[in-house]
Every structure is written in C-alpha cells, then in structure tokens.
CSV table of C-alpha atoms in Angstrom, one decimal:
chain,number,residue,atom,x,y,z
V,85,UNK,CA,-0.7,-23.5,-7.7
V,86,UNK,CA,-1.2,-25.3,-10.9
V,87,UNK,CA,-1.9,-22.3,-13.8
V,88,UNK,CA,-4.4,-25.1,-15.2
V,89,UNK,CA,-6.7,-25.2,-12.1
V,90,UNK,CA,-6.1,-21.5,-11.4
V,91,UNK,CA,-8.4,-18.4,-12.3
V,92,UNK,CA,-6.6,-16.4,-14.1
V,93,UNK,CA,-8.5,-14.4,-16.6
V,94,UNK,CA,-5.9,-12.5,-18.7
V,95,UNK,CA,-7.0,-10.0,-21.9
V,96,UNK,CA,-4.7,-10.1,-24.7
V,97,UNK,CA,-6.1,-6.8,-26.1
V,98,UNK,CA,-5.8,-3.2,-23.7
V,99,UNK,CA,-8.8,-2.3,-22.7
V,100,UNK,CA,-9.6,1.1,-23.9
V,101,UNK,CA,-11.1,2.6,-20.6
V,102,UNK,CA,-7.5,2.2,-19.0
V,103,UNK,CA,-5.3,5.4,-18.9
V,104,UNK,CA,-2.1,4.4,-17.5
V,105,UNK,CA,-0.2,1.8,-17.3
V,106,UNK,CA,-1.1,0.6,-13.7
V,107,UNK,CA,-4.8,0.1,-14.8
V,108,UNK,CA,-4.1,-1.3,-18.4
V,109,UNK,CA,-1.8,-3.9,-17.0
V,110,UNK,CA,-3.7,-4.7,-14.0
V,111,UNK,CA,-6.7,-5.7,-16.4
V,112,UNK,CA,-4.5,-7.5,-18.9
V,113,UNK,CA,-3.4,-9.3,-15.9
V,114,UNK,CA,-6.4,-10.4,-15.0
V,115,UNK,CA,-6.0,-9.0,-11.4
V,116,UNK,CA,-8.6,-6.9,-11.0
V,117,UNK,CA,-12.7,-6.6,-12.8
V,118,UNK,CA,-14.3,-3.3,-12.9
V,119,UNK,CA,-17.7,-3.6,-11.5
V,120,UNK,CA,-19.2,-0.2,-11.5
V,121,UNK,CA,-17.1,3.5,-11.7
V,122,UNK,CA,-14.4,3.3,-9.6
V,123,UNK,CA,-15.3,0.2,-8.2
V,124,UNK,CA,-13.2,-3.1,-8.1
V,125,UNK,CA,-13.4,-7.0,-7.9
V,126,UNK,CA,-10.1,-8.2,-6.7
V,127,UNK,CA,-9.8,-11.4,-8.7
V,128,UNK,CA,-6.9,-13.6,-7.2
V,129,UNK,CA,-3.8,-12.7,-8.9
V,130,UNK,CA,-4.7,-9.3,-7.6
V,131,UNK,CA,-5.7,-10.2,-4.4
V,132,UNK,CA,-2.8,-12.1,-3.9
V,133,UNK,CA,-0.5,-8.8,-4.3
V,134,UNK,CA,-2.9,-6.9,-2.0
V,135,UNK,CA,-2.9,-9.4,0.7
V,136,UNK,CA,1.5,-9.2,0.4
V,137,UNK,CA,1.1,-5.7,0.9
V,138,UNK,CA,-1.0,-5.8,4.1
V,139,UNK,CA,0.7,-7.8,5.3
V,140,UNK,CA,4.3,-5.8,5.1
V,141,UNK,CA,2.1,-2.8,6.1
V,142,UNK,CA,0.8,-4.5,9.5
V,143,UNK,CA,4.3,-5.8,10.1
V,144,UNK,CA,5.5,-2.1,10.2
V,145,UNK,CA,3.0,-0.8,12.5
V,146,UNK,CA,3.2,-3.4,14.8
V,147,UNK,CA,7.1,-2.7,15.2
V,148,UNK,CA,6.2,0.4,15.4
V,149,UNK,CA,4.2,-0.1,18.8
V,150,UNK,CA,0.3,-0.1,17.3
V,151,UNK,CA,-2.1,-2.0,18.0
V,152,UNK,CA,-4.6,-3.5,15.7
V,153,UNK,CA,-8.2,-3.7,15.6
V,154,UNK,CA,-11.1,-3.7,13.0
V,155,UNK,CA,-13.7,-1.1,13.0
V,156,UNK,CA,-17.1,-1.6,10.2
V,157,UNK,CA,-17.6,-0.1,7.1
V,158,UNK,CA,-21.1,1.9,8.1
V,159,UNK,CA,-21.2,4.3,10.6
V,160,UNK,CA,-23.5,6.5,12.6
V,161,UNK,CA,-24.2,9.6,11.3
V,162,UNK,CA,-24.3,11.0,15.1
V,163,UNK,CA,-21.0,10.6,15.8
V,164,UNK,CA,-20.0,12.7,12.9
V,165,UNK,CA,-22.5,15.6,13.9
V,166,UNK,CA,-20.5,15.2,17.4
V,167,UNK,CA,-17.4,16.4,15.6
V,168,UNK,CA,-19.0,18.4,13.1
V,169,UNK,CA,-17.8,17.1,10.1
V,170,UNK,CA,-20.9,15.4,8.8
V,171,UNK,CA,-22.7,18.4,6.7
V,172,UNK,CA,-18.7,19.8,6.4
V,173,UNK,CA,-17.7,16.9,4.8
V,174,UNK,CA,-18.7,17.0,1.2
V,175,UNK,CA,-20.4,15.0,-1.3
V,176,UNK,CA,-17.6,12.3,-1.4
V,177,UNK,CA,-19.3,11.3,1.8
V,178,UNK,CA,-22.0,8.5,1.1
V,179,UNK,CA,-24.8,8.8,3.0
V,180,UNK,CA,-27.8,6.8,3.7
V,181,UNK,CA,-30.4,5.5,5.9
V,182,UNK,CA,-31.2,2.0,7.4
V,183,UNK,CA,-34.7,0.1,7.7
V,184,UNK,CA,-35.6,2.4,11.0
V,185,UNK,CA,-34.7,5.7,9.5
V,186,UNK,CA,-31.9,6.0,10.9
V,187,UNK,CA,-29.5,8.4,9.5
V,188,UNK,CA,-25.7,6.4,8.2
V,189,UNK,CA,-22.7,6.9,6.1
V,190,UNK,CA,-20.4,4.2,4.3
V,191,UNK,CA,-16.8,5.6,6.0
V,192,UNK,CA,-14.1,7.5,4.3
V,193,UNK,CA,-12.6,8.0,7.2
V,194,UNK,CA,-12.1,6.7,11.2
V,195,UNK,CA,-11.6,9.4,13.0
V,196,UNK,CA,-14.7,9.7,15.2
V,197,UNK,CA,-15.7,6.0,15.6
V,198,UNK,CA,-12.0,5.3,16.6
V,199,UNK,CA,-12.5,8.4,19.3
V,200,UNK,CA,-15.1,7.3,20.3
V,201,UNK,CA,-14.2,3.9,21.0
V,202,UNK,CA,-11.0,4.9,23.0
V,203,UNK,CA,-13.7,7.6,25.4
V,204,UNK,CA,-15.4,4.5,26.0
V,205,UNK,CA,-12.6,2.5,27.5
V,206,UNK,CA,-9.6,5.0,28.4
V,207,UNK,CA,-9.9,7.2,31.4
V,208,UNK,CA,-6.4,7.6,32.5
V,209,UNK,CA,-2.9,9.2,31.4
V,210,UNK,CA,-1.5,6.0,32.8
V,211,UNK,CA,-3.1,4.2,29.7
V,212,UNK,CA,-1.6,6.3,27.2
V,213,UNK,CA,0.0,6.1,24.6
V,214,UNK,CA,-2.1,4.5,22.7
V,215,UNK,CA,-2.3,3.8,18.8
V,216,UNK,CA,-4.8,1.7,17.4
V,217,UNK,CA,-4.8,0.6,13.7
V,218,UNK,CA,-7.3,-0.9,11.1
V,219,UNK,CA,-7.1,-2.6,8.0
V,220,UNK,CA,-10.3,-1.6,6.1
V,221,UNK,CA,-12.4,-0.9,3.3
V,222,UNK,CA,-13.7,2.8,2.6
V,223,UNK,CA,-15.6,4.7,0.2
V,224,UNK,CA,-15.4,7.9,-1.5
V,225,UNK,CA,-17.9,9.3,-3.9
V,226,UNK,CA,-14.8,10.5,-6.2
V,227,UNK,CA,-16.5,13.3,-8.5
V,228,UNK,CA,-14.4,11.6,-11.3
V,229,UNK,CA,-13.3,8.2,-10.1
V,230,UNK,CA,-9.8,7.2,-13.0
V,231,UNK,CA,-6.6,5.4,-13.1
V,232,UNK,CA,-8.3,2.2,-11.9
V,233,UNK,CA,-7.5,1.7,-8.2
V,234,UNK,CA,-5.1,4.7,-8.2
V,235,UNK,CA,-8.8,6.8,-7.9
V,236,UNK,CA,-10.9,4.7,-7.3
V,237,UNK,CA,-14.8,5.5,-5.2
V,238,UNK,CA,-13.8,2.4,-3.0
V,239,UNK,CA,-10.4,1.5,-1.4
V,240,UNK,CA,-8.7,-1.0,1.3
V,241,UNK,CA,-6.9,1.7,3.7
V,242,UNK,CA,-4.3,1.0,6.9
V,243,UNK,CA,-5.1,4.0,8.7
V,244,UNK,CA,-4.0,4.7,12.4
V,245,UNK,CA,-4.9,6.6,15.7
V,246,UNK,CA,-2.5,7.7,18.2
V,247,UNK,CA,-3.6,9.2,22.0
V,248,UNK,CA,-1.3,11.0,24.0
V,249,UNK,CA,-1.8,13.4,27.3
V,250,UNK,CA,0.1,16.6,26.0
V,251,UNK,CA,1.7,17.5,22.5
V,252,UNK,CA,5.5,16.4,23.2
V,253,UNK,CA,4.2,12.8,23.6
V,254,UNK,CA,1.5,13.2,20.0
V,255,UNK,CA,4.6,14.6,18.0
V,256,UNK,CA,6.7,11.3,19.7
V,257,UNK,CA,3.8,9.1,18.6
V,258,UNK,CA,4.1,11.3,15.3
V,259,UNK,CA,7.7,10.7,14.5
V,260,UNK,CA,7.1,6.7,15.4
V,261,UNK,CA,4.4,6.4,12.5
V,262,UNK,CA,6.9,8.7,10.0
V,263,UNK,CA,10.0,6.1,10.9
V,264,UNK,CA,7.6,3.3,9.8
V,265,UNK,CA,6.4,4.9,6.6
V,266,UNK,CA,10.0,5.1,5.6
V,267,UNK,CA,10.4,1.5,6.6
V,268,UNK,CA,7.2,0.0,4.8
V,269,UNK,CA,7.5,2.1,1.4
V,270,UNK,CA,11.2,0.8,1.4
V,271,UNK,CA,10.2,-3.2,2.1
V,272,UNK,CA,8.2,-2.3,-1.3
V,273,UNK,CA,10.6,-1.6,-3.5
V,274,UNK,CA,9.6,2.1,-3.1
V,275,UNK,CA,11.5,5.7,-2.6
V,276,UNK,CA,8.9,8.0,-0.9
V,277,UNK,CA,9.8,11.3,-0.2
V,278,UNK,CA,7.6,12.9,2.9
V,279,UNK,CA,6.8,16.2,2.2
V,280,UNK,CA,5.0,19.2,3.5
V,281,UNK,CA,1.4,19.0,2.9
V,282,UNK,CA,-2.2,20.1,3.4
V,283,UNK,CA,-4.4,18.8,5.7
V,284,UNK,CA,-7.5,19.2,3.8
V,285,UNK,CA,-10.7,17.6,5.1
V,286,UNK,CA,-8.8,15.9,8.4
V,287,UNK,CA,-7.5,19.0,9.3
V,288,UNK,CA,-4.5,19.9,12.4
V,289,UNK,CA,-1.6,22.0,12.0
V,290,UNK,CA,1.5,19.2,11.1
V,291,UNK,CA,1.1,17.0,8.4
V,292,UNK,CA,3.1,15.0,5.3
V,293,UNK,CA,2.6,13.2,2.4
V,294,UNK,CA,4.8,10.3,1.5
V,295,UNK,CA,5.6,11.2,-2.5
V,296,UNK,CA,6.6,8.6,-5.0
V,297,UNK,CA,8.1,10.2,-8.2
V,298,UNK,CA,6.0,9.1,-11.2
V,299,UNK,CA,5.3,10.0,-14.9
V,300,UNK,CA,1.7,9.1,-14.1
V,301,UNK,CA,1.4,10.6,-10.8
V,302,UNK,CA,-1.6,13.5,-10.1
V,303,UNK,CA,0.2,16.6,-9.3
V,304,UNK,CA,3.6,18.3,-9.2
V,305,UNK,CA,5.4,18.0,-6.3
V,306,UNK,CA,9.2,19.8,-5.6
V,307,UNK,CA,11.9,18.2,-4.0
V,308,UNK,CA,15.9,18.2,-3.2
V,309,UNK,CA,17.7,15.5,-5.0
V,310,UNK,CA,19.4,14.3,-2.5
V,311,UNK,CA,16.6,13.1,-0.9
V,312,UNK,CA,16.5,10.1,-3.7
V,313,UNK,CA,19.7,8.9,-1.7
V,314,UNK,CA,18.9,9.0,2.0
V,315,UNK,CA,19.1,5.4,3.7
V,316,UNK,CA,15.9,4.2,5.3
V,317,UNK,CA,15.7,3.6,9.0
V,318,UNK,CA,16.9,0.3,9.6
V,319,UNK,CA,15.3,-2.8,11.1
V,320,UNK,CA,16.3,-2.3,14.6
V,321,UNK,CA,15.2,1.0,15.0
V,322,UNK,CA,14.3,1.9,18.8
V,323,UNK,CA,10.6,3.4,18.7
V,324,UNK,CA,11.0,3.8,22.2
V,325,UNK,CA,14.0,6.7,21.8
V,326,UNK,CA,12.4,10.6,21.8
V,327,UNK,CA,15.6,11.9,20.7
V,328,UNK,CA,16.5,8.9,17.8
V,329,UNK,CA,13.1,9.0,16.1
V,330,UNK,CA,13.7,12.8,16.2
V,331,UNK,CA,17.0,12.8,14.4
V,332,UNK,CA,15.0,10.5,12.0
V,333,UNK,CA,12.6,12.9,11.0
V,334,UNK,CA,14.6,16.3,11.3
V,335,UNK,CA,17.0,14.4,8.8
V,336,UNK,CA,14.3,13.4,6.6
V,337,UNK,CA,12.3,17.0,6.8
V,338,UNK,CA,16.4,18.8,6.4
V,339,UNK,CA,15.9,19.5,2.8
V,340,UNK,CA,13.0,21.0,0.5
V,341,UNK,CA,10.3,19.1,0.0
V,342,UNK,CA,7.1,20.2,-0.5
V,343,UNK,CA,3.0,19.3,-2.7
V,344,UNK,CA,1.7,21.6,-5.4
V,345,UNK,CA,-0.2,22.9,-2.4
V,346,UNK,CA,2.1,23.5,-0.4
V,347,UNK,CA,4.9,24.9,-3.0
V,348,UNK,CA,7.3,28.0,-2.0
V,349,UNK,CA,8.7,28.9,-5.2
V,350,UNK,CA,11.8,31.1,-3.4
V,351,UNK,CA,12.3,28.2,-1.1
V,352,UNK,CA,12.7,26.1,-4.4
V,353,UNK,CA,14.8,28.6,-6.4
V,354,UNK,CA,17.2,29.1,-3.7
V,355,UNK,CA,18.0,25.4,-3.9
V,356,UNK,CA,21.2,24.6,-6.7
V,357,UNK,CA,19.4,24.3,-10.0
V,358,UNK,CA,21.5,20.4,-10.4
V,359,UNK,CA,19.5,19.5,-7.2
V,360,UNK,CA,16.1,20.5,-7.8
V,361,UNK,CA,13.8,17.9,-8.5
V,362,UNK,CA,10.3,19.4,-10.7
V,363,UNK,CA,8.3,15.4,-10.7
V,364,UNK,CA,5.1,13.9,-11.0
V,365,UNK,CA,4.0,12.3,-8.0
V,366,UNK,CA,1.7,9.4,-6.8
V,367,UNK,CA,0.8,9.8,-2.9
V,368,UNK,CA,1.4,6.4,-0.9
V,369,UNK,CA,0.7,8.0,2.3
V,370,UNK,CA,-0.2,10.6,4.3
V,371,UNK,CA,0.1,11.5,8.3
V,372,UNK,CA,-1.8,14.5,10.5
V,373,UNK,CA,-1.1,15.9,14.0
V,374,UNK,CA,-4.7,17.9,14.9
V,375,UNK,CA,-4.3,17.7,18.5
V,376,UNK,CA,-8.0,17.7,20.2
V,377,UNK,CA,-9.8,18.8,17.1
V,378,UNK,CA,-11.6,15.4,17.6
V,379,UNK,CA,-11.1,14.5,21.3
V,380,UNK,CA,-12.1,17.9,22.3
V,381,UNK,CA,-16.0,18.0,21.1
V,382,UNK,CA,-16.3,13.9,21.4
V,383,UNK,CA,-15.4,14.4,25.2
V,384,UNK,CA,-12.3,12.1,24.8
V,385,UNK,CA,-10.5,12.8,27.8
V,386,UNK,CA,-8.2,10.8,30.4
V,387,UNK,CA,-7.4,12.2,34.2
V,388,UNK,CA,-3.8,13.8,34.1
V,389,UNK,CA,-1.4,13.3,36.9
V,390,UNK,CA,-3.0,16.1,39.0
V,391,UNK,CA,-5.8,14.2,39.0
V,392,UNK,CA,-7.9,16.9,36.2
V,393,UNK,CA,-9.3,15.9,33.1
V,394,UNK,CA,-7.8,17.2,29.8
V,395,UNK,CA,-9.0,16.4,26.4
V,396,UNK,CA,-5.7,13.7,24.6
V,397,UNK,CA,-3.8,14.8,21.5
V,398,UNK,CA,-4.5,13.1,18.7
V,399,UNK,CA,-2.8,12.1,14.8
V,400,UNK,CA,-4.1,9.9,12.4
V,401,UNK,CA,-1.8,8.1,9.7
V,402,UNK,CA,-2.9,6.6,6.3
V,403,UNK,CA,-1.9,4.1,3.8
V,404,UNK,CA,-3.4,2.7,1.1
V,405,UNK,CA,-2.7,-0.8,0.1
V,406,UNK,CA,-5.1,-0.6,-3.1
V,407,UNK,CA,-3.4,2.2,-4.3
V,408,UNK,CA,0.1,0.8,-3.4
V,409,UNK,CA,-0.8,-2.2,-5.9
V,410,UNK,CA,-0.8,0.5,-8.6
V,411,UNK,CA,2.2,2.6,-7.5
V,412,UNK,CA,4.1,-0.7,-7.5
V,413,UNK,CA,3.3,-1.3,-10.9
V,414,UNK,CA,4.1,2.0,-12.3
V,415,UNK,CA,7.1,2.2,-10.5
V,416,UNK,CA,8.3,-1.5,-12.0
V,417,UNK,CA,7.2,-2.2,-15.5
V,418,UNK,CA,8.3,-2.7,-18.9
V,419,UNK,CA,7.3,-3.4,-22.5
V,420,UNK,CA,6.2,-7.1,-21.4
V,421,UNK,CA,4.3,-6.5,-18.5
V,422,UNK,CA,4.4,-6.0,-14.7
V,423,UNK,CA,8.2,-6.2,-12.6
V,424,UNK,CA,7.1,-7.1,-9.2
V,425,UNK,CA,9.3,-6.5,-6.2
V,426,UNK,CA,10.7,-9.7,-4.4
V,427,UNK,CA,9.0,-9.4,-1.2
V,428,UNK,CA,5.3,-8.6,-2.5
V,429,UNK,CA,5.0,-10.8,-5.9
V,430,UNK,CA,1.7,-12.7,-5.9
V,431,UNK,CA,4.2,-15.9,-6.6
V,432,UNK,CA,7.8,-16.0,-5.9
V,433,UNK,CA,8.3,-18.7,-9.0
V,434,UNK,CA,7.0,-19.5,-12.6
V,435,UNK,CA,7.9,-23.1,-13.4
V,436,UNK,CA,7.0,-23.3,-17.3
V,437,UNK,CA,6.8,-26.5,-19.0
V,438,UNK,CA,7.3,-25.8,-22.7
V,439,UNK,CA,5.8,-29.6,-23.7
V,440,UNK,CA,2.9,-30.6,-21.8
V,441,UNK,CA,3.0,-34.4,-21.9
V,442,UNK,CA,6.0,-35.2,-22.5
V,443,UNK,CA,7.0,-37.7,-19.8
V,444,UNK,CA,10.6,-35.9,-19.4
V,445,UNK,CA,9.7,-32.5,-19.4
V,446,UNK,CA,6.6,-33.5,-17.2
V,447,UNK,CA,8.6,-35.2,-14.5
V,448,UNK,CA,11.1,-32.4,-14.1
V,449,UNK,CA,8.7,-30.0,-13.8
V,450,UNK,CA,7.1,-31.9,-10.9
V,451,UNK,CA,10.3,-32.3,-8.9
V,452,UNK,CA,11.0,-28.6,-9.4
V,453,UNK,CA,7.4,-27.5,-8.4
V,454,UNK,CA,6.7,-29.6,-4.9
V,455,UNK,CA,10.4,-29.5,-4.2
V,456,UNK,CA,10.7,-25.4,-4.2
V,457,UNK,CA,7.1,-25.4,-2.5
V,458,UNK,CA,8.3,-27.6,0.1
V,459,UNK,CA,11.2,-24.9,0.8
V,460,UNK,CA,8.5,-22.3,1.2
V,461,UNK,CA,8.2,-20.6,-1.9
V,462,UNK,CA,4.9,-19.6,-3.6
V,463,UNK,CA,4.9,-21.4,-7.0
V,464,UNK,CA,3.0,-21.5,-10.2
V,465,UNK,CA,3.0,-23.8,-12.5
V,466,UNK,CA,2.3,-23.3,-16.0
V,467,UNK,CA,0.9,-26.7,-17.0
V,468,UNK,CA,-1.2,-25.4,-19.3
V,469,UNK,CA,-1.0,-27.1,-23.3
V,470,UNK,CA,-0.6,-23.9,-24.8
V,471,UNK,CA,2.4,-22.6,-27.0
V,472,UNK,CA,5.7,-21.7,-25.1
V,473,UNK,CA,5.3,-18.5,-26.9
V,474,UNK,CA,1.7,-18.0,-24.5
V,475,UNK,CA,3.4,-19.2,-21.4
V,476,UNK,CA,6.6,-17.2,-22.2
V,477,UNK,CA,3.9,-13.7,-22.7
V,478,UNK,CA,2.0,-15.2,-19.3
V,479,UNK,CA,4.7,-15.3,-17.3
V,480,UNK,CA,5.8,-11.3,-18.7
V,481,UNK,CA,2.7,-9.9,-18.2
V,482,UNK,CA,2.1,-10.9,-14.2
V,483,UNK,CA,5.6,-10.6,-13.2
V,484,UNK,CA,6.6,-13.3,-10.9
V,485,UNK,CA,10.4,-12.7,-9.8
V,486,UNK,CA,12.1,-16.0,-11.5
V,487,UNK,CA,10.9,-18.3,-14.1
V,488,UNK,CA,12.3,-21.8,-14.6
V,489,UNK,CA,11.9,-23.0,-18.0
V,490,UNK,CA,11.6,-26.4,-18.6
V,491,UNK,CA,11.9,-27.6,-22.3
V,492,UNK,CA,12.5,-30.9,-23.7
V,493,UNK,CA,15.7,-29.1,-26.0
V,494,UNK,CA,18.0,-28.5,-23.1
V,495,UNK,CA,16.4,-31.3,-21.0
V,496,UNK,CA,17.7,-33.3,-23.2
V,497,UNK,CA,21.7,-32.3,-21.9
V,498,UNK,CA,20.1,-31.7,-18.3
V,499,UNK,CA,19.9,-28.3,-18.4
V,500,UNK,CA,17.0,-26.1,-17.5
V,501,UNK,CA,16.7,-22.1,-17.8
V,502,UNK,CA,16.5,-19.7,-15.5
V,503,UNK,CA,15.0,-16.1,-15.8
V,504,UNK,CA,15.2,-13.2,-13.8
V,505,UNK,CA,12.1,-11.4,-14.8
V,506,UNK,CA,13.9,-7.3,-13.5
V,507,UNK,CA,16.8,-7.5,-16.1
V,508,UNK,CA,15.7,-10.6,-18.0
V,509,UNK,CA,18.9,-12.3,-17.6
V,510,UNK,CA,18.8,-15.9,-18.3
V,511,UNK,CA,20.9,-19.0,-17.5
V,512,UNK,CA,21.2,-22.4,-18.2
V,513,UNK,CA,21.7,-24.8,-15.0
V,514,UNK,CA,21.2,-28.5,-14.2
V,515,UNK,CA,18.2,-29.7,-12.2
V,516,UNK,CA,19.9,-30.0,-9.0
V,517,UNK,CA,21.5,-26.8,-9.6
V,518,UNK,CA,18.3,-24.9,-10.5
V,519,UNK,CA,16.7,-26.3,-6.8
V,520,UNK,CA,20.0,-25.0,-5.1
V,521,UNK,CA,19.9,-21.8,-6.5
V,522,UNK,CA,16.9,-21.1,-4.2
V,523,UNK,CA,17.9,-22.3,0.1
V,524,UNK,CA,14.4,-21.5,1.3
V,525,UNK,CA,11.9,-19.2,1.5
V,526,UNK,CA,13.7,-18.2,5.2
V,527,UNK,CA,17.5,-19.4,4.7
C-alpha cells in the first residue's frame, strides 16, 4: 500500500477525551473514530490490526476442534424469557421493538440463540461433542463506557459453545478451550494468567479469567510469580488427550491466582512475599462451565445411550478481539508510539523514501516495495513529499515491525537503513542485502 493513496488520518495533538495510552494512541494513529459514547469506526489502520487478531483467534479454535458459524446481532426477546435472563439481565441489555411490535434486543451475549440452534438440529449423544464458535459484534449499554475500546457499549467478540452428554466430557471440552486461550494470547505477544473468577451475569459453578498485568488495567488482581514464566502449550498439542489437556490446566491452576472478586487474602499471604504478584489487570478473556443452566429450561436435550433424554452440559468461552487491539497496545508502547507484535502488525514493513522525486531514491524504493510484496509481506510505502522528520514520527506512531529507510545520503555508497521498530536498533545494508534480510513471508 502506497501511504499516498492510503487513508490514514493521523492527529498530531492527544485528544483530551483519551485516558490511557491505548485510546490516545489509537486516535493519534488514526485507527479508530469515536462516533457516539463508547462507540467506534474502525478506520483501516485499525481494522487492519483487528482483522490479524481474528484471524489468530479463529486459527486457535479451530485447532482446538470448534466449529464456526455466524449468529445476527438482534435477537428475540422470547428466547431470553425461555432462559429467564431477559428482565434478570440488566440495563446493559438494549432492548427494543421492530415494525410489528415485536419485542427484541441488540445481543450481549449468545447463549440462548446458540442453544437454541443446537435443540433444533441435535438429538443424539452420538453427535456430541459439539462446540460452535462466532465471530461477532455485541452491545452493552456500559453505565460509563471509557478507555476507548477497552470499555467500550459496542465490541467484536469470539465467543464459543460447547455440548457434551455428562460433566466429565463439558470439563474435557473446558480444558480444550483453556489450552487454546494459552495458545492465542501467546501468538499475541501476550502473558495471560487464568485465574479464578466470578461468573457474574452467565452464571455456572467453574469459571477463569485470562489476566494481563497492566498499569492501566481495571482492577487488582493477585498472582504467583512464577506464573510470568510458565511455557505455553505448544503447537502440537493433542486436544483429543483427557489426561494431557488435564495436566495442562492443573499445571496452569497449581499456583495462586485469583480477581479482586475472587481474592483470599490468607491464600495470598501464605505465598513467599518475593513471589507474590499485587498488579493491575486488563481481562483478554474469560471461560464458564454452567452445565444445563441453559439447556435445561430451553429443552436442549439429546437421547443418551439407554436410549432417555437428558438435558447436555454446557460452557461458553469469550474473547474479545476489540479489546485485545488495546491490550496489545498497552502492553507494547513507548514514547514514539505503538510497538506492534510481529504476527498481528497491520503492515509487516515501512519502506520510507526520505526524497520524493529524486530518480535514485525513487527507484530503490520501488524495487524494495514490489520485491518484498512479491515475497508476501504487507508493505507500506511512505511516498508521501513530506519531511523525513514526518515520515520518521509516521512510521513511530503506527508501529510496523521494520522500517527501511531509503535516503539519497547513504544511497549514494549503496547503503540503505534498517530499523527494528521494538529496540530501535538500526543498520546500514546494501540493497540486495536489505531484500535478503527478509526470505518470505513463509520461509
């Protein structure tokens, strides 16, 4: 992408509605437009970023077995009387009524359109187990919507559905979604910590959040170090193995870690004052076992092997990739601007071209921009006539992985620089060199 035919609307002053650093860079940046409280336009810098996350996200769950689907936005109003969450819910619940009086809501959650789906089209054990996954927009009516998309009233959310006959095979399909939480947050960049929390509105009995220590984050949360070195799951983990995926989470649930909510000060104490970890955290995801507190009053049942019907067991497993944007940011930042993680930058490359026009610096720049596209990298280039002090702050502020700056100084001896944006080390390399330096997007 050429930065001249791009849309890429940065602010050179902070906006002074932006509390953290997330939201004040993610507006300087130009990746995001507030359009009403806690309400979004995704420009496509931002969009970008969020579309890289989804997509490491669905990767995940589908190693993880689940299956993906796409449910709508509005719902019926019925099916949350069936489970009796509709006048429970709250007044983060939107609610409204179409043309015909019919009574709706804009979903903040899945649970009973998902059930409701699988009672339609599941009537045996010997279908199960079953997870089905949506990427989707939802809406809360946040009493005090801040932070930008941190808290924001409307959100993209992964969120996930497991059936299975008996409880053994929910808390299997449990652990499956808790390995690949482990596995997406580290693709990210990210150290989450899953930790004992409350089930609030979803309800159930067995549930975790998946904590990422931050300054910014929105409560307290209480940890053992040693957590900050476990190694994630790797790659070729076997979702089929009961007892693996067990070993996976009894490791990972070994130590003390635990919400505001759910704090047990002894517990804490008791831990070796060098390993106790007192943080901020930012939530990146959050998992529920409630068994047939849905399936049970929606009539969601399958015929066992005797041949009786039994109501399934049920878990439900969220991530937010809006929110993620922002945790990303706050976790990888500094002075100039954003630090974006290798695998989710909204361009891999930043090919700068210090003098516009100049037939030299011109023609090197091409070679360097179609000949790393053609090897599958996602480039921009900054083709712009505007100072190399303006490209130089650019390229800072949005945070793409490597810059290659082309000016007509060391062009001159053959030479062009390359930047690491994490680190900011630089290095001067020939042209050919500069190309070899990166084998292909999937060498």
């Amino acid at each position: 992408m050429r930065l001249s035919r791009y849309f890429l609307p940065i602010l050179r002053d902070t906006p002074k509605e932006a509390e953290i650093v997330s939201h004040r860079l993610m507006l300087r940046a130009g990746m995001i437009r507030q359009q009403s409280a806690g309400i979004y336009s995704w420009l496509p810098l931002g969009l970008r970023v969020l579309n890289k996350i989804s997509a490491v996200v669905r990767e995940e769950q589908n190693r993880a077995g689940a299956v993906e689907i796409l449910m709508p936005t509005i719902q019926s109003a019925d099916l949350w009387r069936e489970s009796g969450r509709y006048d429970a819910y709250g007044k983060e619940m939107l609610r409204l009524k179409d043309r015909h009086d019919r009574e709706m809501l804009y979903g903040p959650t899945n649970e009973e359109m998902v059930t409701e789906i699988f009672r339609s089209y599941v009537k045996s054990y010997k279908d199960l187990p079953l997870n089905l996954y949506h990427i989707q927009w939802k809406f809360r009516d946040e009493v005090r919507p801040r932070f930008g998309v941190m808290r924001g009233r409307e959100f993209l959310m992964k969120d996930a559905y497991s059936f299975d006959l008996d409880q053994a095979g929910a808390r299997h399909a449990y652990n499956r979604m808790f390995t690949a939480y482990l596995r997406t947050f580290a693709r990210l960049g990210l150290k989450a910590i899953p930790m004992r929390a409350d089930t609030g509105p979803i309800g159930g009995d067995l549930s975790h959040e998946f904590i990422v220590l931050a300054s910014t984050g929105e409560s307290e949360v209480f940890c053992h170090q040693d957590y900050l070195g476990f190694e994630t799951p790797s790659a070729d983990t076997d979702f089929a193995s009961v007892a693996g995926l067990q070993g996976v989470v009894d490791k990972w649930t070994s130590l003390y870690a635990a919400t505001e909510e759910m704090h047990d000060k002894p517990a804490f104490d008791a831990i070796p004052a060098d390993k106790q970890v007192s943080a901020r955290g930012i939530e990146v995801g959050h998992i529920f076992y409630f068994g047939t507190k849905y399936s049970e009053p929606m009539g969601a049942t399958v015929a066992g092997p005797d041949g009786r019907e039994t109501p399934v067991h049920m878990g439900s497993y969220g991530i937010g990739p809006s929110r993620l944007v922002a945790a990303l940011i706050e976790a990888g930042h500094d002075e100039a601007g954003i630090v974006w993680p290798d695998e989710i930058a909204p361009f891999d490359i930043a090919v700068l071209n210090l003098k516009t026009g100049d037939a030299a610096t011109d023609a090197a720049c091409e070679q360097l921009y179609k000949g790393l596209a053609a090897k599958g990298y996602d480039m921009l280039y900054d083709d712009r006539d505007e100072r190399p002090g303006g490209k130089f702050a650019t390229a800072d502020l949005i945070g793409m992985p490597w810059q290659v700056i082309v000016g007509p100084k060391s062009l001159a001896e053959g030479k062009v620089e390359l930047k690491r944006r994490a680190g900011g080390e630089r290095e001067l390399v020939s042209l050919e060199a500069a190309l070899a330096r990166f084998p292909g997007k999937n060498a």
